[in-house]
Tab-separated table of C-alpha atoms in Angstrom:
chain	number	residue	atom	x	y	z
A	1	UNK	CA	-14.834	13.946	-26.711
A	2	UNK	CA	-11.918	12.725	-28.872
A	3	UNK	CA	-11.345	9.045	-29.602
A	4	UNK	CA	-8.020	7.599	-28.484
A	5	UNK	CA	-8.103	4.609	-30.859
A	6	UNK	CA	-5.659	6.187	-33.298
A	7	UNK	CA	-3.935	8.576	-30.903
A	8	UNK	CA	-0.612	10.014	-32.064
A	9	UNK	CA	2.193	11.665	-30.085
A	10	UNK	CA	1.307	15.097	-31.485
A	11	UNK	CA	-2.243	14.756	-30.106
A	12	UNK	CA	-0.972	14.995	-26.493
A	13	UNK	CA	2.307	16.887	-26.811
A	14	UNK	CA	1.117	19.913	-24.800
A	15	UNK	CA	-0.989	20.573	-21.724
A	16	UNK	CA	-3.545	22.405	-23.855
A	17	UNK	CA	-4.065	19.320	-26.021
A	18	UNK	CA	-4.098	16.954	-23.051
A	19	UNK	CA	-6.817	19.065	-21.414
A	20	UNK	CA	-9.218	17.791	-24.101
A	21	UNK	CA	-9.042	14.274	-22.648
A	22	UNK	CA	-10.862	13.139	-19.504
A	23	UNK	CA	-9.226	10.528	-17.300
A	24	UNK	CA	-11.113	8.571	-14.658
A	25	UNK	CA	-9.251	6.914	-11.789
A	26	UNK	CA	-11.333	3.978	-10.533
A	27	UNK	CA	-10.062	3.093	-7.059
A	28	UNK	CA	-8.675	5.812	-4.772
A	29	UNK	CA	-6.049	3.902	-2.831
A	30	UNK	CA	-2.337	4.725	-2.912
A	31	UNK	CA	-1.909	3.536	-6.509
A	32	UNK	CA	-4.968	5.437	-7.706
A	33	UNK	CA	-3.778	8.622	-6.028
A	34	UNK	CA	-0.376	8.432	-7.692
A	35	UNK	CA	-2.056	8.129	-11.084
A	36	UNK	CA	-4.441	10.986	-10.239
A	37	UNK	CA	-1.535	13.245	-9.279
A	38	UNK	CA	0.439	12.380	-12.420
A	39	UNK	CA	-2.427	12.844	-14.893
A	40	UNK	CA	-3.553	16.111	-13.282
A	41	UNK	CA	0.015	17.445	-13.302
A	42	UNK	CA	0.293	16.562	-16.992
A	43	UNK	CA	-2.787	18.653	-17.778
A	44	UNK	CA	-5.513	16.041	-18.242
A	45	UNK	CA	-8.987	16.496	-16.762
A	46	UNK	CA	-9.181	13.944	-13.952
A	47	UNK	CA	-12.132	12.427	-12.091
A	48	UNK	CA	-11.425	10.144	-9.126
A	49	UNK	CA	-14.010	7.500	-8.332
A	50	UNK	CA	-14.356	5.186	-5.366
A	51	UNK	CA	-17.365	3.534	-3.770
A	52	UNK	CA	-15.926	4.156	-0.299
A	53	UNK	CA	-17.422	7.512	0.805
A	54	UNK	CA	-14.661	8.030	3.381
A	55	UNK	CA	-11.971	7.909	0.687
A	56	UNK	CA	-13.899	10.365	-1.467
A	57	UNK	CA	-14.383	12.620	1.562
A	58	UNK	CA	-10.644	12.674	2.199
A	59	UNK	CA	-9.792	13.238	-1.439
A	60	UNK	CA	-12.298	16.090	-1.781
A	61	UNK	CA	-10.281	17.859	0.917
A	62	UNK	CA	-6.975	16.477	-0.428
A	63	UNK	CA	-6.227	15.401	3.125
A	64	UNK	CA	-5.030	12.111	4.638
A	65	UNK	CA	-4.998	10.343	1.273
A	66	UNK	CA	-2.340	7.759	2.261
A	67	UNK	CA	0.299	9.636	0.257
A	68	UNK	CA	2.908	12.344	0.858
A	69	UNK	CA	2.108	15.929	1.908
A	70	UNK	CA	3.696	17.151	-1.335
A	71	UNK	CA	1.313	15.116	-3.477
A	72	UNK	CA	-1.643	16.142	-1.310
A	73	UNK	CA	-0.705	19.791	-1.855
A	74	UNK	CA	-0.701	19.303	-5.616
A	75	UNK	CA	-4.029	17.459	-5.519
A	76	UNK	CA	-5.528	20.340	-3.535
A	77	UNK	CA	-4.298	22.767	-6.177
A	78	UNK	CA	-5.940	20.763	-8.949
A	79	UNK	CA	-9.186	20.419	-6.974
A	80	UNK	CA	-9.272	24.179	-6.399
A	81	UNK	CA	-8.779	24.862	-10.123
A	82	UNK	CA	-11.386	22.281	-11.118
A	83	UNK	CA	-8.837	20.150	-12.955
A	84	UNK	CA	-9.548	17.272	-10.573
A	85	UNK	CA	-13.002	16.244	-9.365
A	86	UNK	CA	-14.372	13.350	-7.328
A	87	UNK	CA	-17.342	11.026	-7.692
A	88	UNK	CA	-18.760	7.936	-5.988
A	89	UNK	CA	-20.934	7.059	-9.003
A	90	UNK	CA	-18.815	4.712	-11.097
A	91	UNK	CA	-20.909	4.279	-14.250
A	92	UNK	CA	-21.411	7.974	-14.974
A	93	UNK	CA	-17.728	8.634	-14.303
A	94	UNK	CA	-16.595	5.951	-16.759
A	95	UNK	CA	-19.172	6.975	-19.372
A	96	UNK	CA	-17.619	10.438	-19.610
A	97	UNK	CA	-14.008	9.247	-19.780
A	98	UNK	CA	-11.577	8.803	-22.641
A	99	UNK	CA	-8.976	7.051	-20.481
A	100	UNK	CA	-9.842	4.812	-17.517
A	101	UNK	CA	-7.249	3.742	-14.952
A	102	UNK	CA	-8.562	0.794	-12.953
A	103	UNK	CA	-6.596	0.672	-9.681
A	104	UNK	CA	-8.370	-2.139	-7.823
A	105	UNK	CA	-6.458	-5.237	-6.760
A	106	UNK	CA	-7.403	-8.891	-6.531
A	107	UNK	CA	-8.080	-9.895	-2.933
A	108	UNK	CA	-6.612	-12.866	-1.081
A	109	UNK	CA	-9.104	-14.781	1.060
A	110	UNK	CA	-8.616	-16.384	4.487
A	111	UNK	CA	-7.323	-19.556	2.816
A	112	UNK	CA	-4.656	-17.549	0.968
A	113	UNK	CA	-6.363	-18.054	-2.396
A	114	UNK	CA	-7.299	-15.404	-4.952
A	115	UNK	CA	-10.769	-13.892	-4.688
A	116	UNK	CA	-11.662	-12.081	-7.908
A	117	UNK	CA	-15.255	-11.236	-6.912
A	118	UNK	CA	-14.659	-7.530	-6.184
A	119	UNK	CA	-12.364	-7.055	-9.169
A	120	UNK	CA	-14.743	-8.825	-11.534
A	121	UNK	CA	-17.580	-6.667	-10.212
A	122	UNK	CA	-15.546	-3.543	-10.979
A	123	UNK	CA	-14.825	-4.856	-14.496
A	124	UNK	CA	-18.558	-5.353	-15.082
A	125	UNK	CA	-19.448	-1.881	-13.794
A	126	UNK	CA	-16.822	-0.318	-16.047
A	127	UNK	CA	-17.896	-2.455	-19.011
A	128	UNK	CA	-21.555	-1.443	-18.828
A	129	UNK	CA	-20.540	2.224	-19.066
A	130	UNK	CA	-17.555	1.935	-21.399
A	131	UNK	CA	-17.828	4.273	-24.366
A	132	UNK	CA	-16.552	3.576	-27.846
A	133	UNK	CA	-13.095	4.959	-28.569
A	134	UNK	CA	-11.748	4.772	-25.011
A	135	UNK	CA	-8.631	3.238	-23.441
A	136	UNK	CA	-8.636	1.220	-20.208
A	137	UNK	CA	-5.398	0.577	-18.319
A	138	UNK	CA	-5.484	-1.909	-15.467
A	139	UNK	CA	-2.993	-0.802	-12.793
A	140	UNK	CA	-3.406	-3.523	-10.173
A	141	UNK	CA	-1.727	-6.899	-9.819
A	142	UNK	CA	-3.186	-10.265	-10.743
A	143	UNK	CA	-2.187	-13.882	-10.849
A	144	UNK	CA	-0.163	-15.273	-13.714
A	145	UNK	CA	-2.356	-15.546	-16.794
A	146	UNK	CA	-5.516	-14.234	-15.122
A	147	UNK	CA	-5.538	-10.535	-15.933
A	148	UNK	CA	-5.906	-10.441	-19.685
A	149	UNK	CA	-8.567	-13.139	-20.037
A	150	UNK	CA	-10.792	-11.958	-17.192
A	151	UNK	CA	-10.469	-8.263	-18.054
A	152	UNK	CA	-10.931	-8.508	-21.822
A	153	UNK	CA	-13.782	-11.026	-21.739
A	154	UNK	CA	-15.714	-9.189	-19.032
A	155	UNK	CA	-15.409	-5.822	-20.763
A	156	UNK	CA	-16.487	-7.217	-24.126
A	157	UNK	CA	-19.407	-9.175	-22.659
A	158	UNK	CA	-20.789	-6.260	-20.638
A	159	UNK	CA	-20.152	-3.463	-23.140
A	160	UNK	CA	-21.083	-5.217	-26.373
A	161	UNK	CA	-17.955	-3.657	-27.865
A	162	UNK	CA	-14.900	-5.335	-29.364
A	163	UNK	CA	-11.438	-4.826	-27.864
A	164	UNK	CA	-8.969	-3.553	-30.448
A	165	UNK	CA	-11.760	-2.281	-32.677
A	166	UNK	CA	-14.070	-0.267	-30.412
A	167	UNK	CA	-11.869	0.238	-27.335
A	168	UNK	CA	-8.336	-0.480	-26.169
A	169	UNK	CA	-7.006	-2.375	-23.127
A	170	UNK	CA	-3.519	-2.371	-21.605
A	171	UNK	CA	-1.910	-3.490	-18.354
A	172	UNK	CA	0.444	-1.341	-16.273
A	173	UNK	CA	1.112	-2.922	-12.855
A	174	UNK	CA	2.374	-0.550	-10.186
A	175	UNK	CA	4.201	-2.295	-7.340
A	176	UNK	CA	3.868	-0.033	-4.317
A	177	UNK	CA	4.416	-1.729	-0.926
A	178	UNK	CA	3.855	0.414	2.149
A	179	UNK	CA	7.414	-0.035	3.375
A	180	UNK	CA	8.822	1.638	0.251
A	181	UNK	CA	9.028	5.448	0.041
A	182	UNK	CA	6.286	6.885	-2.153
A	183	UNK	CA	7.593	8.559	-5.287
A	184	UNK	CA	5.756	10.383	-8.032
A	185	UNK	CA	5.095	8.475	-11.240
A	186	UNK	CA	7.626	10.749	-12.907
A	187	UNK	CA	10.305	9.014	-10.808
A	188	UNK	CA	8.874	5.511	-11.201
A	189	UNK	CA	9.552	2.817	-13.777
A	190	UNK	CA	6.268	1.934	-15.463
A	191	UNK	CA	5.678	-1.286	-17.353
A	192	UNK	CA	3.016	-1.177	-20.051
A	193	UNK	CA	1.854	-4.417	-21.622
A	194	UNK	CA	-0.695	-5.586	-24.161
A	195	UNK	CA	-0.938	-8.363	-26.727
A	196	UNK	CA	-2.635	-5.855	-29.017
A	197	UNK	CA	-0.055	-3.631	-30.711
A	198	UNK	CA	-2.509	-0.772	-31.179
A	199	UNK	CA	-3.389	-0.801	-27.469
A	200	UNK	CA	0.296	-1.036	-26.530
A	201	UNK	CA	1.228	1.893	-28.740
A	202	UNK	CA	-1.566	4.223	-27.587
A	203	UNK	CA	-1.072	3.368	-23.905
A	204	UNK	CA	2.659	4.007	-24.249
A	205	UNK	CA	2.037	7.445	-25.757
A	206	UNK	CA	-0.294	8.306	-22.867
A	207	UNK	CA	2.039	7.075	-20.117
A	208	UNK	CA	5.052	8.806	-21.676
A	209	UNK	CA	3.305	12.118	-21.009
A	210	UNK	CA	3.605	11.186	-17.297
A	211	UNK	CA	7.131	9.725	-17.168
A	212	UNK	CA	10.050	8.957	-19.450
A	213	UNK	CA	10.617	5.639	-17.652
A	214	UNK	CA	8.202	3.450	-19.624
A	215	UNK	CA	9.064	-0.159	-20.487
A	216	UNK	CA	7.014	-2.017	-23.086
A	217	UNK	CA	6.031	-5.686	-23.000
A	218	UNK	CA	4.075	-7.303	-25.821
A	219	UNK	CA	2.802	-10.041	-23.496
A	220	UNK	CA	0.660	-9.308	-20.456
A	221	UNK	CA	2.000	-12.432	-18.753
A	222	UNK	CA	5.500	-10.926	-18.772
A	223	UNK	CA	4.241	-7.856	-16.913
A	224	UNK	CA	2.318	-10.044	-14.464
A	225	UNK	CA	5.429	-12.051	-13.652
A	226	UNK	CA	7.571	-8.919	-13.344
A	227	UNK	CA	5.279	-7.614	-10.599
A	228	UNK	CA	4.916	-10.957	-8.829
A	229	UNK	CA	8.642	-11.720	-8.949
A	230	UNK	CA	9.563	-8.287	-7.605
A	231	UNK	CA	7.227	-8.704	-4.644
A	232	UNK	CA	8.360	-12.265	-3.917
A	233	UNK	CA	12.020	-11.250	-4.052
A	234	UNK	CA	11.317	-8.488	-1.537
A	235	UNK	CA	9.307	-10.886	0.636
A	236	UNK	CA	12.217	-13.334	0.702
A	237	UNK	CA	14.687	-10.600	1.653
A	238	UNK	CA	12.351	-9.449	4.423
A	239	UNK	CA	12.077	-12.990	5.777
A	240	UNK	CA	15.852	-13.308	5.979
A	241	UNK	CA	16.102	-9.865	7.602
A	242	UNK	CA	13.493	-10.900	10.167
A	243	UNK	CA	15.513	-14.006	11.025
A	244	UNK	CA	18.750	-12.020	11.363
A	245	UNK	CA	16.958	-9.367	13.439
A	246	UNK	CA	15.993	-12.038	15.974
A	247	UNK	CA	19.644	-13.097	16.114
A	248	UNK	CA	20.628	-9.514	16.936
A	249	UNK	CA	17.909	-9.185	19.579
A	250	UNK	CA	19.243	-12.245	21.374
A	251	UNK	CA	22.920	-11.261	21.176
A	252	UNK	CA	22.562	-7.612	22.195
A	253	UNK	CA	23.533	-6.327	18.771
A	254	UNK	CA	21.805	-3.561	16.780
A	255	UNK	CA	20.635	-4.881	13.423
A	256	UNK	CA	20.319	-1.373	11.996
A	257	UNK	CA	23.916	-0.509	12.850
A	258	UNK	CA	24.990	-3.653	11.040
A	259	UNK	CA	23.000	-2.513	8.016
A	260	UNK	CA	24.757	0.860	8.012
A	261	UNK	CA	28.027	-0.979	7.475
A	262	UNK	CA	26.616	-2.562	4.313
A	263	UNK	CA	24.510	0.405	3.199
A	264	UNK	CA	25.785	0.124	-0.360
A	265	UNK	CA	23.340	-2.742	-0.858
A	266	UNK	CA	20.512	-1.695	-3.190
A	267	UNK	CA	17.849	-4.006	-1.781
A	268	UNK	CA	15.554	-3.011	1.057
A	269	UNK	CA	17.037	-5.523	3.472
A	270	UNK	CA	15.246	-4.626	6.686
A	271	UNK	CA	13.021	-6.535	9.100
A	272	UNK	CA	9.317	-5.769	8.960
A	273	UNK	CA	6.370	-6.445	11.217
A	274	UNK	CA	3.919	-5.769	8.365
A	275	UNK	CA	3.175	-9.319	7.242
A	276	UNK	CA	0.662	-7.881	4.761
A	277	UNK	CA	3.504	-6.486	2.678
A	278	UNK	CA	3.908	-8.592	-0.467
A	279	UNK	CA	1.427	-11.143	0.917
A	280	UNK	CA	-1.024	-10.847	-1.947
A	281	UNK	CA	1.565	-11.101	-4.717
A	282	UNK	CA	3.398	-13.997	-3.061
A	283	UNK	CA	0.251	-16.049	-2.625
A	284	UNK	CA	-0.853	-15.240	-6.167
A	285	UNK	CA	2.424	-16.631	-7.494
A	286	UNK	CA	2.212	-19.689	-5.231
A	287	UNK	CA	-1.353	-20.330	-6.408
A	288	UNK	CA	-0.344	-19.962	-10.052
A	289	UNK	CA	2.518	-22.405	-9.485
A	290	UNK	CA	0.211	-24.929	-7.811
A	291	UNK	CA	-2.148	-24.734	-10.786
A	292	UNK	CA	0.819	-25.748	-12.948
A	293	UNK	CA	1.862	-28.485	-10.471
A	294	UNK	CA	4.984	-26.557	-9.490
A	295	UNK	CA	6.086	-26.280	-5.856
A	296	UNK	CA	7.740	-23.002	-4.807
A	297	UNK	CA	9.418	-23.806	-1.492
A	298	UNK	CA	11.230	-20.563	-0.671
A	299	UNK	CA	8.234	-18.224	-1.152
A	300	UNK	CA	6.168	-20.530	1.070
A	301	UNK	CA	8.808	-20.482	3.802
A	302	UNK	CA	9.209	-16.693	3.539
A	303	UNK	CA	5.471	-16.225	4.045
A	304	UNK	CA	5.549	-18.484	7.098
A	305	UNK	CA	8.418	-16.518	8.652
A	306	UNK	CA	6.894	-13.121	7.926
A	307	UNK	CA	3.464	-14.082	9.190
A	308	UNK	CA	4.927	-15.118	12.541
A	309	UNK	CA	5.983	-11.540	13.222
A	310	UNK	CA	2.827	-10.559	15.126
A	311	UNK	CA	3.449	-13.377	17.599
A	312	UNK	CA	7.037	-12.184	17.947
A	313	UNK	CA	5.838	-8.600	18.479
A	314	UNK	CA	3.565	-9.708	21.324
A	315	UNK	CA	6.429	-11.663	22.877
A	316	UNK	CA	8.684	-8.586	22.754
A	317	UNK	CA	5.966	-6.466	24.382
A	318	UNK	CA	5.405	-9.011	27.153
A	319	UNK	CA	9.130	-9.347	27.764
A	320	UNK	CA	9.833	-5.627	28.155
A	321	UNK	CA	6.768	-5.055	30.362
A	322	UNK	CA	7.812	-7.971	32.567
A	323	UNK	CA	11.277	-6.431	32.954
A	324	UNK	CA	9.571	-3.338	34.423
A	325	UNK	CA	7.496	-5.357	36.860
A	326	UNK	CA	4.375	-5.056	34.704
A	327	UNK	CA	2.138	-7.603	33.036
A	328	UNK	CA	0.537	-7.409	29.610
A	329	UNK	CA	-2.623	-8.800	31.180
A	330	UNK	CA	-3.132	-5.624	33.221
A	331	UNK	CA	-1.343	-3.099	31.023
A	332	UNK	CA	-2.762	-0.227	29.018
A	333	UNK	CA	-1.124	-0.394	25.594
A	334	UNK	CA	-1.171	2.618	23.257
A	335	UNK	CA	-0.810	1.464	19.650
A	336	UNK	CA	0.162	3.722	16.762
A	337	UNK	CA	-1.118	1.966	13.641
A	338	UNK	CA	-4.039	1.557	11.287
A	339	UNK	CA	-7.623	0.460	12.079
A	340	UNK	CA	-8.043	-1.488	8.858
A	341	UNK	CA	-9.120	-5.084	9.288
A	342	UNK	CA	-6.825	-8.058	8.645
A	343	UNK	CA	-3.649	-6.019	9.091
A	344	UNK	CA	-0.726	-6.382	11.471
A	345	UNK	CA	-2.248	-3.727	13.725
A	346	UNK	CA	-5.626	-5.441	13.970
A	347	UNK	CA	-4.006	-8.825	14.639
A	348	UNK	CA	-1.674	-7.338	17.261
A	349	UNK	CA	-4.626	-5.656	19.018
A	350	UNK	CA	-6.709	-8.823	18.876
A	351	UNK	CA	-3.905	-10.894	20.420
A	352	UNK	CA	-3.015	-8.312	23.086
A	353	UNK	CA	-6.668	-7.904	24.059
A	354	UNK	CA	-7.097	-11.674	24.328
A	355	UNK	CA	-4.172	-11.678	26.763
A	356	UNK	CA	-5.931	-9.104	28.949
A	357	UNK	CA	-4.383	-5.838	27.783
A	358	UNK	CA	-6.436	-2.667	27.484
A	359	UNK	CA	-5.605	-1.273	24.045
A	360	UNK	CA	-6.022	2.230	22.628
A	361	UNK	CA	-5.278	2.926	18.955
A	362	UNK	CA	-4.432	6.103	17.055
A	363	UNK	CA	-4.187	6.654	13.297
A	364	UNK	CA	-3.573	10.250	12.123
A	365	UNK	CA	-4.732	9.373	8.601
A	366	UNK	CA	-8.331	9.124	9.763
A	367	UNK	CA	-10.332	12.320	9.649
A	368	UNK	CA	-12.386	13.338	12.661
A	369	UNK	CA	-15.660	11.516	13.252
A	370	UNK	CA	-14.486	8.615	11.071
A	371	UNK	CA	-14.313	6.068	13.885
A	372	UNK	CA	-15.382	2.683	12.506
A	373	UNK	CA	-17.709	0.568	14.642
A	374	UNK	CA	-15.478	-2.424	14.004
A	375	UNK	CA	-12.583	-0.817	15.904
A	376	UNK	CA	-13.940	0.585	19.201
A	377	UNK	CA	-10.411	1.019	20.604
A	378	UNK	CA	-9.710	3.760	18.053
A	379	UNK	CA	-9.128	7.195	19.588
A	380	UNK	CA	-9.384	10.600	17.957
A	381	UNK	CA	-6.145	12.096	19.235
A	382	UNK	CA	-2.626	11.020	20.133
A	383	UNK	CA	-2.866	12.489	23.631
A	384	UNK	CA	-6.069	10.574	24.367
A	385	UNK	CA	-4.444	7.369	23.145
A	386	UNK	CA	-1.274	7.680	25.200
A	387	UNK	CA	-2.693	9.102	28.434
A	388	UNK	CA	-2.185	6.633	31.302
A	389	UNK	CA	-0.507	4.067	29.035
A	390	UNK	CA	2.111	1.661	30.349
A	391	UNK	CA	3.473	1.006	26.919
A	392	UNK	CA	3.616	2.823	23.570
A	393	UNK	CA	3.813	0.509	20.521
A	394	UNK	CA	4.730	1.775	17.040
A	395	UNK	CA	3.351	-0.472	14.300
A	396	UNK	CA	3.344	1.748	11.195
A	397	UNK	CA	5.838	4.246	9.802
A	398	UNK	CA	3.601	7.262	9.206
A	399	UNK	CA	5.375	10.602	9.086
A	400	UNK	CA	3.827	11.876	12.315
A	401	UNK	CA	5.173	8.860	14.194
A	402	UNK	CA	8.720	9.731	13.126
A	403	UNK	CA	8.469	13.101	14.897
A	404	UNK	CA	6.925	12.155	18.235
A	405	UNK	CA	7.348	14.587	21.126
A	406	UNK	CA	8.692	11.948	23.489
A	407	UNK	CA	9.199	14.365	26.369
A	408	UNK	CA	5.520	15.352	26.301
A	409	UNK	CA	4.304	11.785	25.853
A	410	UNK	CA	6.306	10.569	28.826
A	411	UNK	CA	4.624	13.079	31.124
A	412	UNK	CA	1.177	11.523	30.514
A	413	UNK	CA	2.275	7.877	30.571
A	414	UNK	CA	2.665	5.640	33.612
A	415	UNK	CA	6.180	5.199	34.949
A	416	UNK	CA	8.385	3.603	33.912
A	417	UNK	CA	7.308	4.533	30.378
A	418	UNK	CA	7.935	1.821	27.786
A	419	UNK	CA	8.339	2.275	24.030
A	420	UNK	CA	8.168	-0.743	21.720
A	421	UNK	CA	9.369	0.048	18.189
A	422	UNK	CA	8.272	-2.746	15.876
A	423	UNK	CA	9.343	-1.196	12.569
A	424	UNK	CA	12.701	0.381	13.474
A	425	UNK	CA	11.874	4.071	13.001
A	426	UNK	CA	12.664	5.374	16.500
A	427	UNK	CA	16.052	6.994	17.121
A	428	UNK	CA	17.355	4.832	19.940
A	429	UNK	CA	19.554	7.496	21.536
A	430	UNK	CA	16.706	10.032	21.691
A	431	UNK	CA	14.317	7.484	23.178
A	432	UNK	CA	16.818	6.550	25.871
A	433	UNK	CA	17.692	10.201	26.538
A	434	UNK	CA	14.037	10.897	27.353
A	435	UNK	CA	14.052	8.119	29.946
A	436	UNK	CA	11.960	5.514	28.118
A	437	UNK	CA	12.547	1.807	28.540
A	438	UNK	CA	13.125	0.747	24.956
A	439	UNK	CA	12.418	-2.491	23.131
A	440	UNK	CA	12.613	-2.834	19.390
A	441	UNK	CA	12.747	-5.176	16.464
A	442	UNK	CA	16.350	-6.059	15.634
A	443	UNK	CA	17.623	-4.376	18.812
A	444	UNK	CA	16.175	-6.209	21.767
A	445	UNK	CA	15.476	-4.280	24.941
A	446	UNK	CA	17.045	-2.015	27.549
A	447	UNK	CA	17.530	-3.087	31.109
A	448	UNK	CA	15.461	-0.844	33.427
């Protein structure tokens, strides 16, 4: 396998040449899948690795990979041709790779502090298998000043190799919140950073075979702050939108109609129930500031506002059910969301259940027979979830939820049928035309 230490543009200027290089994607979440799609499309040999067997199972079928149908179709094509393979054995995958993309993020614990245990473990696994002459690009997000030291030191200590001499390391954070439309890497601005000019140059050459929108930074800290600032700015906008949405709910105005009048604004200025969005990056920046004895007041307040949204969602649900002569304590609530732990959906279900509701959950991204023991309310079909429900609650914006057959759903629900839209994706006129009692974020509720 060729060494990438002294890679030149002419070494990867065609698909035939790029096919000589093997790329491993470590971490098969949304970020990892975007990298897998881009490298496979560019002609590289790609191996996707994740220790979660369910993710590998989905990827092997190129189905329900938390990305768009278009990208899934391309992944399937590359799997069928053998250009993309999967593995749940990390060390052997890394050992055979010329380029490693590490797409695993730092976690935030229950005290809103950084937990690097999983990430450091991944660094060590990669380091023990790292081969001489390879390039590693970290594609996650870390706290200010933490990425370069932890990554470089761990790789050198576990591999016995020297960064800059035996292997190269670069940082390319990819900010990809769930509320933003997924684009291909070809349409995405990519930052590439390294304090080592050789690493920066080689990584730039590689990434420029995926997109022309590559921005260089000769300090990793600059790239870290760019990612953190972008997330915190979005979090602050969301907090303000959430406050204004409550104003609209209480005055009978439609927040989304107001937004149409100012649609020339470039920022994503919409309310969101997903308090997990930007949470990690915001708390990482707050923690970094605290370590420097700096107090960031606005990010703290934004987090407080956004994390109160689940309580507000429960209040909206109770209010609309009460208007129909129903009680949350005795209601069957059908939730369209995700079964993952510590998300808005899980917190909403936990709170509703504690108040006496009987909850059923559906997530079309889960393959059959993938029902986790930790979420017994999870159902295997939409019809099973909605049958006999008093209330239908939309908590995530998956494509299938944007095309619901409301007429059919109403026939299996209890009357009057209630729809609670907590992310603003339902078309209000269509919902009302089908005879649903509507309640939604930024809109308030109908009168039955």
